[in-house]
Coordinates of C-alpha atoms and ligand atoms in Angstrom, one line a residue:
Chain A
M1 CA 147.3 48.7 118.4
N2 CA 145.1 51.4 116.9
S3 CA 145.8 55.1 117.4
L4 CA 144.9 56.9 120.5
I5 CA 141.6 58.8 120.0
L6 CA 140.5 59.9 123.5
E7 CA 142.5 60.5 126.6
T8 CA 141.8 62.0 130.0
K9 CA 144.2 63.2 132.6
D10 CA 143.2 63.6 136.2
L11 CA 139.7 64.3 135.1
H12 CA 137.3 65.1 138.0
K13 CA 133.9 66.5 138.5
E14 CA 132.0 68.0 141.4
Y15 CA 128.4 69.0 141.3
T16 CA 127.1 71.9 143.4
T17 CA 123.5 71.4 144.3
D18 CA 121.0 74.2 144.6
K19 CA 121.5 74.0 148.4
K20 CA 125.2 74.6 147.9
R21 CA 126.1 71.1 148.8
V22 CA 129.1 69.7 146.9
I23 CA 128.8 66.2 145.4
K24 CA 132.0 64.5 144.2
A25 CA 130.9 62.5 141.2
L26 CA 134.2 61.7 139.5
A27 CA 137.7 61.6 141.0
E28 CA 141.0 61.4 139.0
I29 CA 139.9 59.6 135.9
N30 CA 142.9 58.6 133.7
L31 CA 141.7 56.9 130.6
K32 CA 143.0 56.0 127.2
V33 CA 140.7 55.0 124.4
H34 CA 142.0 53.8 121.0
S35 CA 140.0 54.0 117.8
N36 CA 137.7 51.1 117.0
D37 CA 137.7 50.0 120.6
F38 CA 134.6 48.6 122.1
L39 CA 134.9 49.8 125.6
C40 CA 132.4 49.1 128.4
I41 CA 132.3 51.2 131.5
L42 CA 130.9 49.2 134.3
G43 CA 130.1 50.4 137.8
P44 CA 127.4 50.6 140.5
S45 CA 124.6 53.1 140.2
G46 CA 125.6 56.6 141.1
C47 CA 129.3 56.1 140.5
G48 CA 129.5 58.8 137.8
K49 CA 129.2 56.7 134.6
S50 CA 126.7 59.1 133.0
T51 CA 128.6 62.1 134.2
L52 CA 131.7 60.8 132.5
L53 CA 129.9 60.3 129.2
R54 CA 128.1 63.6 129.4
I55 CA 131.5 65.3 129.9
F56 CA 132.7 63.6 126.7
A57 CA 129.6 64.6 124.9
G58 CA 130.1 68.2 125.9
L59 CA 126.8 68.3 127.9
E60 CA 128.6 68.8 131.2
K61 CA 131.7 70.8 132.1
S62 CA 134.5 69.0 134.0
S63 CA 135.7 70.6 137.2
G64 CA 139.3 70.0 136.4
G65 CA 141.8 67.8 134.6
S66 CA 142.0 67.5 130.9
I67 CA 140.5 65.7 128.0
F68 CA 142.2 65.2 124.7
Y69 CA 140.3 64.2 121.6
K70 CA 142.7 63.3 118.7
N71 CA 145.4 65.0 120.7
K72 CA 143.5 68.3 121.0
P73 CA 141.7 69.5 124.1
L74 CA 138.0 68.7 124.0
T75 CA 136.0 71.7 125.1
S76 CA 132.5 71.5 123.7
S77 CA 130.0 69.3 121.9
T78 CA 131.0 68.1 118.5
H79 CA 129.1 66.1 115.9
E80 CA 132.1 63.7 115.8
I81 CA 131.1 62.4 119.2
G82 CA 127.6 61.0 119.1
M83 CA 125.5 59.8 122.1
V84 CA 122.7 57.4 122.6
F85 CA 120.7 58.0 125.7
Q86 CA 118.9 55.5 128.0
E87 CA 115.6 57.5 127.9
Y88 CA 113.4 58.2 125.0
S89 CA 115.2 60.8 122.9
L90 CA 113.5 60.7 119.5
L91 CA 111.5 63.7 118.3
P92 CA 107.9 62.5 118.6
W93 CA 106.6 64.8 115.9
R94 CA 109.0 63.5 113.3
T95 CA 108.8 60.3 111.4
V96 CA 111.5 57.7 111.9
I97 CA 113.4 58.8 108.8
G98 CA 112.9 62.5 109.8
N99 CA 114.5 61.6 113.1
V100 CA 117.5 59.9 111.5
S101 CA 118.0 62.9 109.2
L102 CA 118.1 65.4 112.1
G103 CA 121.9 65.4 112.5
L104 CA 122.4 65.6 108.8
E105 CA 120.2 68.7 108.8
F106 CA 122.3 70.2 111.4
L107 CA 125.4 69.4 109.3
G108 CA 123.7 71.2 106.4
K109 CA 123.5 68.3 104.0
K110 CA 121.2 68.5 101.0
R111 CA 117.8 66.9 101.2
N112 CA 118.4 64.1 98.7
K113 CA 121.7 63.2 100.4
R114 CA 120.0 63.3 103.8
L115 CA 117.3 60.9 102.8
E116 CA 119.7 58.6 101.1
T117 CA 122.1 58.5 104.1
A118 CA 119.2 58.1 106.6
M119 CA 117.8 55.2 104.6
R120 CA 121.1 53.5 104.5
Y121 CA 121.4 53.6 108.3
L122 CA 117.8 52.5 108.7
R123 CA 118.6 49.5 106.6
L124 CA 121.7 48.9 108.8
V125 CA 119.5 48.6 111.9
G126 CA 116.9 46.7 110.0
L127 CA 114.1 49.3 110.2
E128 CA 113.8 50.4 106.5
D129 CA 110.1 49.4 106.5
Y130 CA 109.4 51.8 109.3
A131 CA 110.8 54.9 107.7
Q132 CA 107.5 56.7 107.6
S133 CA 106.2 55.5 111.0
Y134 CA 106.2 57.7 114.1
P135 CA 108.3 56.9 117.1
Y136 CA 105.1 56.2 119.2
E137 CA 104.2 53.4 116.8
L138 CA 107.5 51.6 117.6
S139 CA 108.4 49.3 120.5
G140 CA 111.1 50.5 122.9
G141 CA 113.7 48.3 121.3
M142 CA 112.9 49.6 117.9
Q143 CA 113.1 53.2 119.1
Q144 CA 116.6 52.6 120.5
R145 CA 117.6 51.1 117.2
V146 CA 116.4 54.3 115.5
A147 CA 118.4 56.3 118.0
I148 CA 121.5 54.3 117.2
A149 CA 120.9 54.8 113.5
R150 CA 120.4 58.5 114.1
S151 CA 123.8 58.8 115.8
L152 CA 125.6 56.6 113.2
A153 CA 124.1 58.6 110.3
N154 CA 126.3 61.5 111.5
D155 CA 129.3 59.2 111.0
P156 CA 130.8 60.0 114.4
E157 CA 134.3 59.0 115.4
I158 CA 133.1 58.0 118.8
L159 CA 129.8 56.6 119.9
L160 CA 128.8 57.1 123.5
M161 CA 126.1 54.9 124.8
D162 CA 124.6 55.5 128.2
E163 CA 122.8 52.3 129.3
P164 CA 121.0 52.3 126.0
F165 CA 119.2 49.0 126.7
G166 CA 118.6 49.7 130.4
A167 CA 114.9 50.3 130.0
L168 CA 114.3 47.2 127.8
D169 CA 113.1 43.8 128.9
A170 CA 115.7 41.0 129.2
H171 CA 114.9 39.3 126.0
T172 CA 114.9 42.4 123.8
R173 CA 118.0 43.4 125.5
I174 CA 119.9 40.3 124.5
L175 CA 118.6 40.6 121.0
L176 CA 119.8 44.2 120.8
Q177 CA 123.2 43.4 122.2
K178 CA 123.7 40.9 119.3
E179 CA 122.3 43.5 116.9
L180 CA 124.7 46.2 118.2
L181 CA 127.7 43.9 117.6
R182 CA 126.5 43.2 114.1
I183 CA 126.1 46.9 113.4
W184 CA 129.5 47.6 114.9
D185 CA 131.1 44.9 112.8
N186 CA 129.6 46.6 109.7
N187 CA 130.5 50.1 110.7
R188 CA 133.5 50.1 113.0
K189 CA 133.4 53.0 115.5
T190 CA 135.0 53.6 118.8
V191 CA 132.3 52.8 121.2
L192 CA 132.1 53.8 124.9
F193 CA 129.3 51.8 126.3
V194 CA 128.1 52.4 129.9
T195 CA 126.3 49.7 131.8
H196 CA 125.8 48.4 135.2
S197 CA 125.2 44.9 134.0
V198 CA 128.3 42.6 134.3
D199 CA 126.8 40.2 131.7
E200 CA 126.2 42.9 129.2
A201 CA 129.8 44.3 129.6
I202 CA 131.4 40.8 129.1
Y203 CA 129.2 40.0 126.1
L204 CA 130.0 43.3 124.3
A205 CA 133.4 44.7 125.2
D206 CA 136.9 44.4 124.1
R207 CA 137.9 46.1 127.3
I208 CA 135.9 46.6 130.5
L209 CA 136.7 49.5 132.8
V210 CA 135.4 48.8 136.2
M211 CA 134.5 51.9 138.3
S212 CA 134.4 52.2 142.0
A213 CA 131.4 53.5 143.9
G214 CA 131.1 57.3 144.0
P215 CA 133.1 59.4 143.7
G216 CA 134.0 57.3 140.7
T217 CA 137.5 56.2 139.9
L218 CA 138.8 53.6 137.5
L219 CA 139.3 50.5 139.6
E220 CA 140.6 48.1 137.1
E221 CA 140.8 47.4 133.4
I222 CA 139.9 44.0 132.1
T223 CA 140.6 42.7 128.6
V224 CA 137.9 40.3 127.5
D225 CA 139.7 37.6 125.5
I226 CA 136.8 35.6 124.2
E227 CA 136.1 35.1 120.5
R228 CA 132.9 36.7 119.2
P229 CA 130.2 35.6 119.0
R230 CA 130.5 35.0 122.7
K231 CA 128.5 32.2 124.4
R232 CA 127.2 32.8 127.9
S233 CA 127.9 29.1 128.5
D234 CA 131.6 29.5 127.9
P235 CA 133.5 28.7 131.1
E236 CA 135.7 31.8 130.7
Y237 CA 132.6 33.9 130.5
G238 CA 131.6 32.5 133.9
R239 CA 135.0 33.0 135.5
L240 CA 135.1 36.6 134.3
T241 CA 131.6 37.2 135.6
T242 CA 132.5 35.9 139.1
R243 CA 135.7 37.9 139.2
I244 CA 134.0 41.2 138.3
L245 CA 131.1 40.6 140.7
E246 CA 133.6 40.0 143.5
M247 CA 135.3 43.2 142.6
L248 CA 132.0 45.2 142.7
D249 CA 131.0 43.4 145.9
S250 CA 134.1 44.6 147.7
Q251 CA 133.2 48.1 146.6
I252 CA 129.8 47.9 148.3
K253 CA 131.2 46.5 151.6
Q254 CA 133.7 49.3 152.0
Chain B
M1 CA 76.3 54.0 110.9
R2 CA 74.2 52.9 113.8
N3 CA 76.8 54.1 116.2
V4 CA 76.7 57.6 114.7
L5 CA 72.9 57.7 115.0
V6 CA 73.1 56.6 118.7
K7 CA 75.8 59.3 119.4
L8 CA 73.8 61.9 117.6
S9 CA 70.6 61.1 119.5
I10 CA 72.5 61.2 122.8
F11 CA 73.9 64.5 121.8
M12 CA 70.5 65.9 121.0
I13 CA 68.8 64.9 124.3
M14 CA 69.9 67.9 126.3
P15 CA 69.2 70.6 123.7
L16 CA 65.7 69.2 123.1
V17 CA 64.9 69.1 126.8
F18 CA 66.2 72.7 127.0
L19 CA 64.1 73.9 124.1
L20 CA 61.0 72.1 125.5
F21 CA 61.5 73.8 128.8
W22 CA 62.0 77.1 127.2
Q23 CA 58.8 76.7 125.1
F24 CA 56.9 75.6 128.2
M25 CA 58.1 78.5 130.3
S26 CA 57.5 81.1 127.7
S27 CA 53.9 80.1 127.2
L28 CA 53.5 79.9 130.9
I29 CA 54.9 83.4 131.5
D30 CA 53.3 84.8 128.3
N31 CA 55.3 88.0 128.4
K32 CA 57.7 88.7 125.5
I33 CA 59.9 91.0 127.6
I34 CA 60.6 88.4 130.2
L35 CA 60.9 85.4 127.9
P36 CA 60.0 85.5 124.2
A37 CA 58.9 82.4 122.4
I38 CA 61.4 80.2 120.6
S39 CA 59.8 81.1 117.3
D40 CA 60.4 84.9 117.9
V41 CA 64.1 84.3 118.3
F42 CA 64.3 81.8 115.5
L43 CA 62.7 84.4 113.2
L44 CA 65.6 86.8 114.0
L45 CA 68.3 84.1 113.5
K46 CA 66.7 82.9 110.3
S47 CA 67.4 86.2 108.5
P48 CA 70.6 87.4 110.2
N49 CA 71.3 90.0 107.4
Q50 CA 68.1 91.9 108.2
P51 CA 68.6 95.2 110.0
M52 CA 67.1 95.3 113.5
I53 CA 66.2 97.9 116.0
G54 CA 68.0 100.6 113.9
M55 CA 71.4 99.1 114.5
G56 CA 72.3 97.2 111.4
S57 CA 71.9 93.4 111.1
L58 CA 73.2 90.7 113.4
V59 CA 75.9 89.8 110.8
D60 CA 77.1 93.4 110.6
N61 CA 77.5 93.6 114.3
L62 CA 79.1 90.2 114.6
T63 CA 81.6 91.1 111.9
I64 CA 82.6 94.3 113.7
S65 CA 83.0 92.3 116.9
L66 CA 85.1 89.7 115.2
I67 CA 87.4 92.2 113.5
R68 CA 87.9 93.8 116.9
V69 CA 88.7 90.5 118.5
L70 CA 91.1 89.5 115.8
T71 CA 93.0 92.8 116.0
G72 CA 93.6 92.6 119.7
Y73 CA 94.2 88.9 119.5
V74 CA 96.8 89.1 116.8
A75 CA 98.6 91.8 118.8
A76 CA 98.5 89.6 121.9
F77 CA 100.0 86.5 120.3
C78 CA 102.6 88.5 118.3
L79 CA 103.9 89.7 121.7
A80 CA 103.1 86.8 124.0
I81 CA 104.6 84.0 121.9
P82 CA 108.1 85.4 121.4
L83 CA 108.2 86.7 125.0
G84 CA 107.0 83.4 126.3
M85 CA 109.6 81.5 124.3
L86 CA 112.4 83.7 125.6
M87 CA 111.0 83.4 129.2
G88 CA 110.8 79.7 128.9
Y89 CA 114.3 79.4 127.5
S90 CA 116.3 81.8 129.6
K91 CA 116.1 81.8 133.4
F92 CA 117.3 85.4 133.4
I93 CA 114.6 86.7 131.2
F94 CA 112.1 84.7 133.1
S95 CA 112.9 86.3 136.4
L96 CA 113.1 89.7 134.8
F97 CA 109.5 89.6 133.7
H98 CA 107.7 86.9 135.7
Y99 CA 107.2 88.6 139.1
F100 CA 106.5 92.0 137.5
M101 CA 103.8 90.5 135.2
G102 CA 102.4 88.4 138.0
L103 CA 101.1 91.7 139.4
F104 CA 99.0 92.4 136.4
R105 CA 97.7 88.9 135.8
P106 CA 95.1 88.9 138.6
I107 CA 93.5 92.1 137.3
P108 CA 90.4 91.2 135.4
P109 CA 90.6 92.6 131.8
L110 CA 87.4 94.6 132.3
A111 CA 88.9 96.4 135.3
W112 CA 91.1 98.2 132.9
V113 CA 88.1 99.8 131.1
P114 CA 87.9 103.1 133.1
L115 CA 91.6 103.7 132.8
V116 CA 91.7 102.7 129.1
L117 CA 88.7 105.0 128.3
A118 CA 90.5 107.9 130.1
W119 CA 93.6 107.3 128.0
F120 CA 92.1 106.6 124.6
G121 CA 88.6 107.8 124.8
V122 CA 86.8 106.8 121.6
A123 CA 90.0 107.0 119.5
S124 CA 90.0 104.2 116.9
L125 CA 92.5 102.8 114.5
A126 CA 91.0 105.2 111.9
N127 CA 92.9 108.0 113.8
F128 CA 96.1 106.5 112.5
S129 CA 94.9 105.6 109.1
P130 CA 96.2 107.4 106.0
I131 CA 92.9 106.7 104.2
Q132 CA 90.2 108.9 105.6
S133 CA 87.2 107.5 103.6
G134 CA 85.7 104.4 102.1
Q135 CA 84.6 101.0 103.5
I136 CA 88.0 100.3 105.2
Y137 CA 87.8 103.6 107.0
I138 CA 84.4 102.7 108.4
Y139 CA 85.7 99.4 109.7
L140 CA 88.8 101.1 111.2
R141 CA 86.6 103.6 112.9
N142 CA 84.8 100.7 114.6
I143 CA 88.1 99.3 116.0
Q144 CA 88.4 101.4 119.1
I145 CA 91.9 101.4 120.8
S146 CA 90.3 100.9 124.2
M147 CA 88.6 97.7 123.1
V148 CA 91.6 96.3 121.3
F149 CA 93.5 96.9 124.6
I150 CA 91.0 95.0 126.7
I151 CA 91.1 92.1 124.2
F152 CA 94.8 92.2 124.2
I153 CA 94.9 91.9 128.0
G154 CA 92.4 89.1 128.0
A155 CA 94.3 87.0 125.4
F156 CA 97.8 87.9 126.4
F157 CA 98.2 86.0 129.6
P158 CA 96.8 82.6 128.6
I159 CA 99.0 82.6 125.6
L160 CA 102.1 83.8 127.5
L161 CA 101.7 81.2 130.3
S162 CA 101.2 78.2 128.0
T163 CA 104.1 79.2 125.9
I164 CA 106.4 79.5 128.9
Y165 CA 105.0 76.2 130.2
G166 CA 105.5 74.5 126.8
V167 CA 109.1 75.6 126.4
Q168 CA 110.1 74.9 130.0
N169 CA 108.7 71.4 129.8
V170 CA 110.4 70.3 126.6
R171 CA 112.3 67.1 127.6
K172 CA 115.9 67.8 128.3
T173 CA 116.9 64.7 126.5
L174 CA 115.5 66.0 123.2
I175 CA 117.6 69.1 123.5
E176 CA 120.7 67.3 124.6
S177 CA 120.5 64.7 121.9
A178 CA 120.1 67.5 119.3
R179 CA 123.2 69.1 120.8
T180 CA 125.3 65.9 120.5
L181 CA 124.1 65.6 116.8
G182 CA 125.8 68.9 116.1
G183 CA 122.9 71.4 116.6
N184 CA 123.8 74.9 117.7
E185 CA 121.5 77.1 119.9
F186 CA 119.8 78.7 117.0
K187 CA 118.9 75.4 115.2
I188 CA 117.9 73.8 118.4
F189 CA 115.5 76.7 119.0
W190 CA 113.8 76.3 115.6
K191 CA 113.9 72.5 115.2
I192 CA 113.4 71.3 118.7
L193 CA 112.0 73.9 121.1
I194 CA 109.4 75.4 118.8
P195 CA 107.8 72.2 117.5
A196 CA 108.1 70.5 120.9
S197 CA 106.2 73.4 122.6
A198 CA 103.8 74.0 119.7
P199 CA 100.9 71.9 121.2
S200 CA 101.0 73.9 124.5
I201 CA 101.3 77.2 122.6
V202 CA 98.3 76.3 120.4
N203 CA 96.4 75.3 123.4
G204 CA 97.1 78.7 125.0
M205 CA 96.1 80.4 121.8
R206 CA 92.8 78.6 121.9
I207 CA 92.1 79.5 125.5
G208 CA 93.3 83.1 124.8
L209 CA 90.8 83.4 121.9
G210 CA 88.0 82.2 124.1
V211 CA 88.9 84.7 126.8
A212 CA 89.3 87.5 124.2
W213 CA 85.9 86.8 122.7
M214 CA 84.2 87.0 126.1
C215 CA 86.1 90.1 127.1
L216 CA 85.1 91.8 123.9
V217 CA 81.4 91.2 124.2
S218 CA 81.5 92.5 127.8
A219 CA 83.6 95.5 126.7
E220 CA 81.1 96.4 124.1
M221 CA 78.4 96.6 126.7
L222 CA 80.3 99.4 128.5
P223 CA 79.8 103.1 127.8
G224 CA 81.5 104.5 124.7
S225 CA 80.5 101.7 122.4
I226 CA 78.3 102.2 119.4
S227 CA 78.3 98.9 117.7
G228 CA 79.1 95.2 118.0
V229 CA 77.1 92.3 119.3
G230 CA 77.7 93.3 122.9
Y231 CA 76.3 96.7 122.2
L232 CA 73.4 95.2 120.2
I233 CA 72.4 93.2 123.3
I234 CA 72.6 96.1 125.7
H235 CA 70.7 98.4 123.3
A236 CA 68.1 95.7 122.7
Y237 CA 67.7 95.5 126.5
T238 CA 67.1 99.3 126.8
V239 CA 64.3 99.1 124.1
A240 CA 62.9 96.0 125.8
R241 CA 63.6 93.6 122.8
T242 CA 64.4 90.5 124.7
D243 CA 64.2 88.4 121.6
V244 CA 67.1 90.4 120.1
V245 CA 69.0 89.9 123.4
I246 CA 68.6 86.2 123.1
A247 CA 69.4 86.0 119.4
G248 CA 72.6 88.0 120.2
M249 CA 73.6 85.7 123.0
I250 CA 73.0 82.6 120.8
S251 CA 75.2 84.1 118.0
I252 CA 78.0 84.9 120.5
G253 CA 77.9 81.2 121.6
V254 CA 77.9 79.9 118.0
V255 CA 80.8 82.1 116.9
G256 CA 82.7 81.1 120.1
V257 CA 82.2 77.4 119.3
M258 CA 83.3 78.0 115.7
L259 CA 86.5 79.7 116.7
D260 CA 87.2 77.0 119.2
T261 CA 86.6 74.3 116.6
I262 CA 89.2 75.8 114.3
F263 CA 91.8 75.3 117.0
K264 CA 90.5 71.9 118.1
T265 CA 90.8 70.6 114.5
L266 CA 94.3 72.0 114.2
E267 CA 95.2 70.3 117.5
T268 CA 94.0 66.9 116.6
K269 CA 95.3 67.0 113.1
K270 CA 98.8 68.4 113.8
F271 CA 99.5 67.2 117.2
A272 CA 98.4 63.6 117.1
W273 CA 101.8 62.6 118.3
Q274 CA 101.3 64.4 121.6
S275 CA 98.5 62.2 123.0
K276 CA 100.4 59.0 122.1
Y277 CA 103.8 60.3 123.3
R278 CA 105.2 58.1 126.1
Ligands
ADP1 N1 123.0 67.6 137.8 C1 123.4 67.0 139.0 N2 123.4 67.8 140.1 C2 123.9 67.3 141.2 N3 124.3 66.0 141.4 C3 124.3 65.2 140.3 C4 123.9 65.7 139.0 N4 124.0 64.7 138.2 C5 124.5 63.6 138.8 N5 124.7 63.9 140.1 C6 125.3 63.1 141.2 O1 126.5 62.6 140.7 C7 126.7 61.2 141.0 C8 127.0 60.5 139.8 O2 125.8 60.4 139.0 P1 125.7 59.7 137.6 O3 126.9 60.1 136.7 O4 124.4 59.9 137.0 O5 125.9 58.2 138.0 P2 125.6 56.8 137.2 O6 125.3 57.2 135.8 O7 126.9 56.0 137.3 O8 124.5 56.2 137.9 C9 125.5 60.8 141.8 O9 125.7 60.9 143.1 C10 124.4 61.8 141.4 O10 123.5 62.0 142.4
MG2 MG1 123.5 56.8 134.6

């Protein structure tokens, strides 16, 4: 087993709204992530999946509990933890390559080095021909690939992905899932992938963490023992789907 | 090519109708003081460098007006843009200034005139100049503090408001993704906030310049002024030279359109991404 890279202990989060109402978003999350894991976090809408990732990304403060990144407490944003958002997040006034270079600029890399690195990652996601295009000239799926390249160009230890394919049509989505696994194979990172699609989780993950409805807790951890590339026609695929769906179903009935 | 011709002729219809109407009315009225003929006004516009009614030429007066506008305008955007950025960025600074300045915003710039004249009188930038002679001095003497102040007020609020709006409406995801890529506050401000709000800021600058130009011409019509197109118009009125009045008005319009075109070109060239931004 690979080394422990991220760990939470009794992590919880409450939001206080403007009207002073307290919303419990996460309750007692105890989680262990090992390096090079492909982990999917699966749960119904509003169970706190985004909140969890945003806390890891340093975009939100936890209300209590602790997070350890490489055995040290994690307190703020770090370029070692990258994030891909569901919504449009590219800078519209920059070209594709300018977007991919953004993190490298923040890290103070030289111009030549930036362009070279950015180009390498554009090649990795198969968009080297679009280096000089603007984001609005690209389809939604291509934009997400650029966003993935942009995060990877920073060479993060952990890549957080918050429903990155959620806004895409079903066909593009399946293509990009395949693409993501290929990229991950070339460039092994620890991935925390949030989704509410059972199918997507089984297709992608080494391990699936199923969350309960809000306030989110970890319900169960499922290891997906199917060889990649996975086939949706595999009987084990179907069995797993049914099992997880039943689990989520019981959540809604409660 | 044919398309261009069609567009051009559609564009020309209204001006031609207007000119015909003007020509018709002026020959009907047949009184130069009420409505001069097109040819009278055209003659003045044809030689804009020629001195008229003892006040210097049209170009001289336009230049003075333009220098005044630019002085007040530059002062306005030097203050409005940084302040607007800070107000858009920080809730604290926003609430510190917003309500206070809200009280000043409804006051029409020209309503400041009496107060400003009482404060500054006819003092001009020349009063602060180390050089007390020469061409520059003459220009400086024509830039009255009171007028700069009025222009400043006129341009300040449109620029300030669009800057605040621009910064407040930068997509949160853009800022957050920059943060996860390792950007600190300072870099995010320069690389995300400023470019993202630039279209809105430039739009405010464009509106501000239009307002400033209108305020100036009106301010020049008020007592205390001795030059500028606004003054030229008022003076021409007192000596019953309606043709000069109209020539002055036309030149105000033309300069206004030219200033606006500069910004429009900048907007379409630099911010093409904005209109296609989904
Ligand atoms: N900024 C916020 N202020 C108040 N409540 C929030 C905020 N963000 C999320 N929430 C609430 O926290 C809960 C979890 O939200 P979220 O993490 O977005 O869920 P998910 O990503 O699983 O759909 C929801 O009930 C949501 O309404
Ligand atoms: Mg979410």
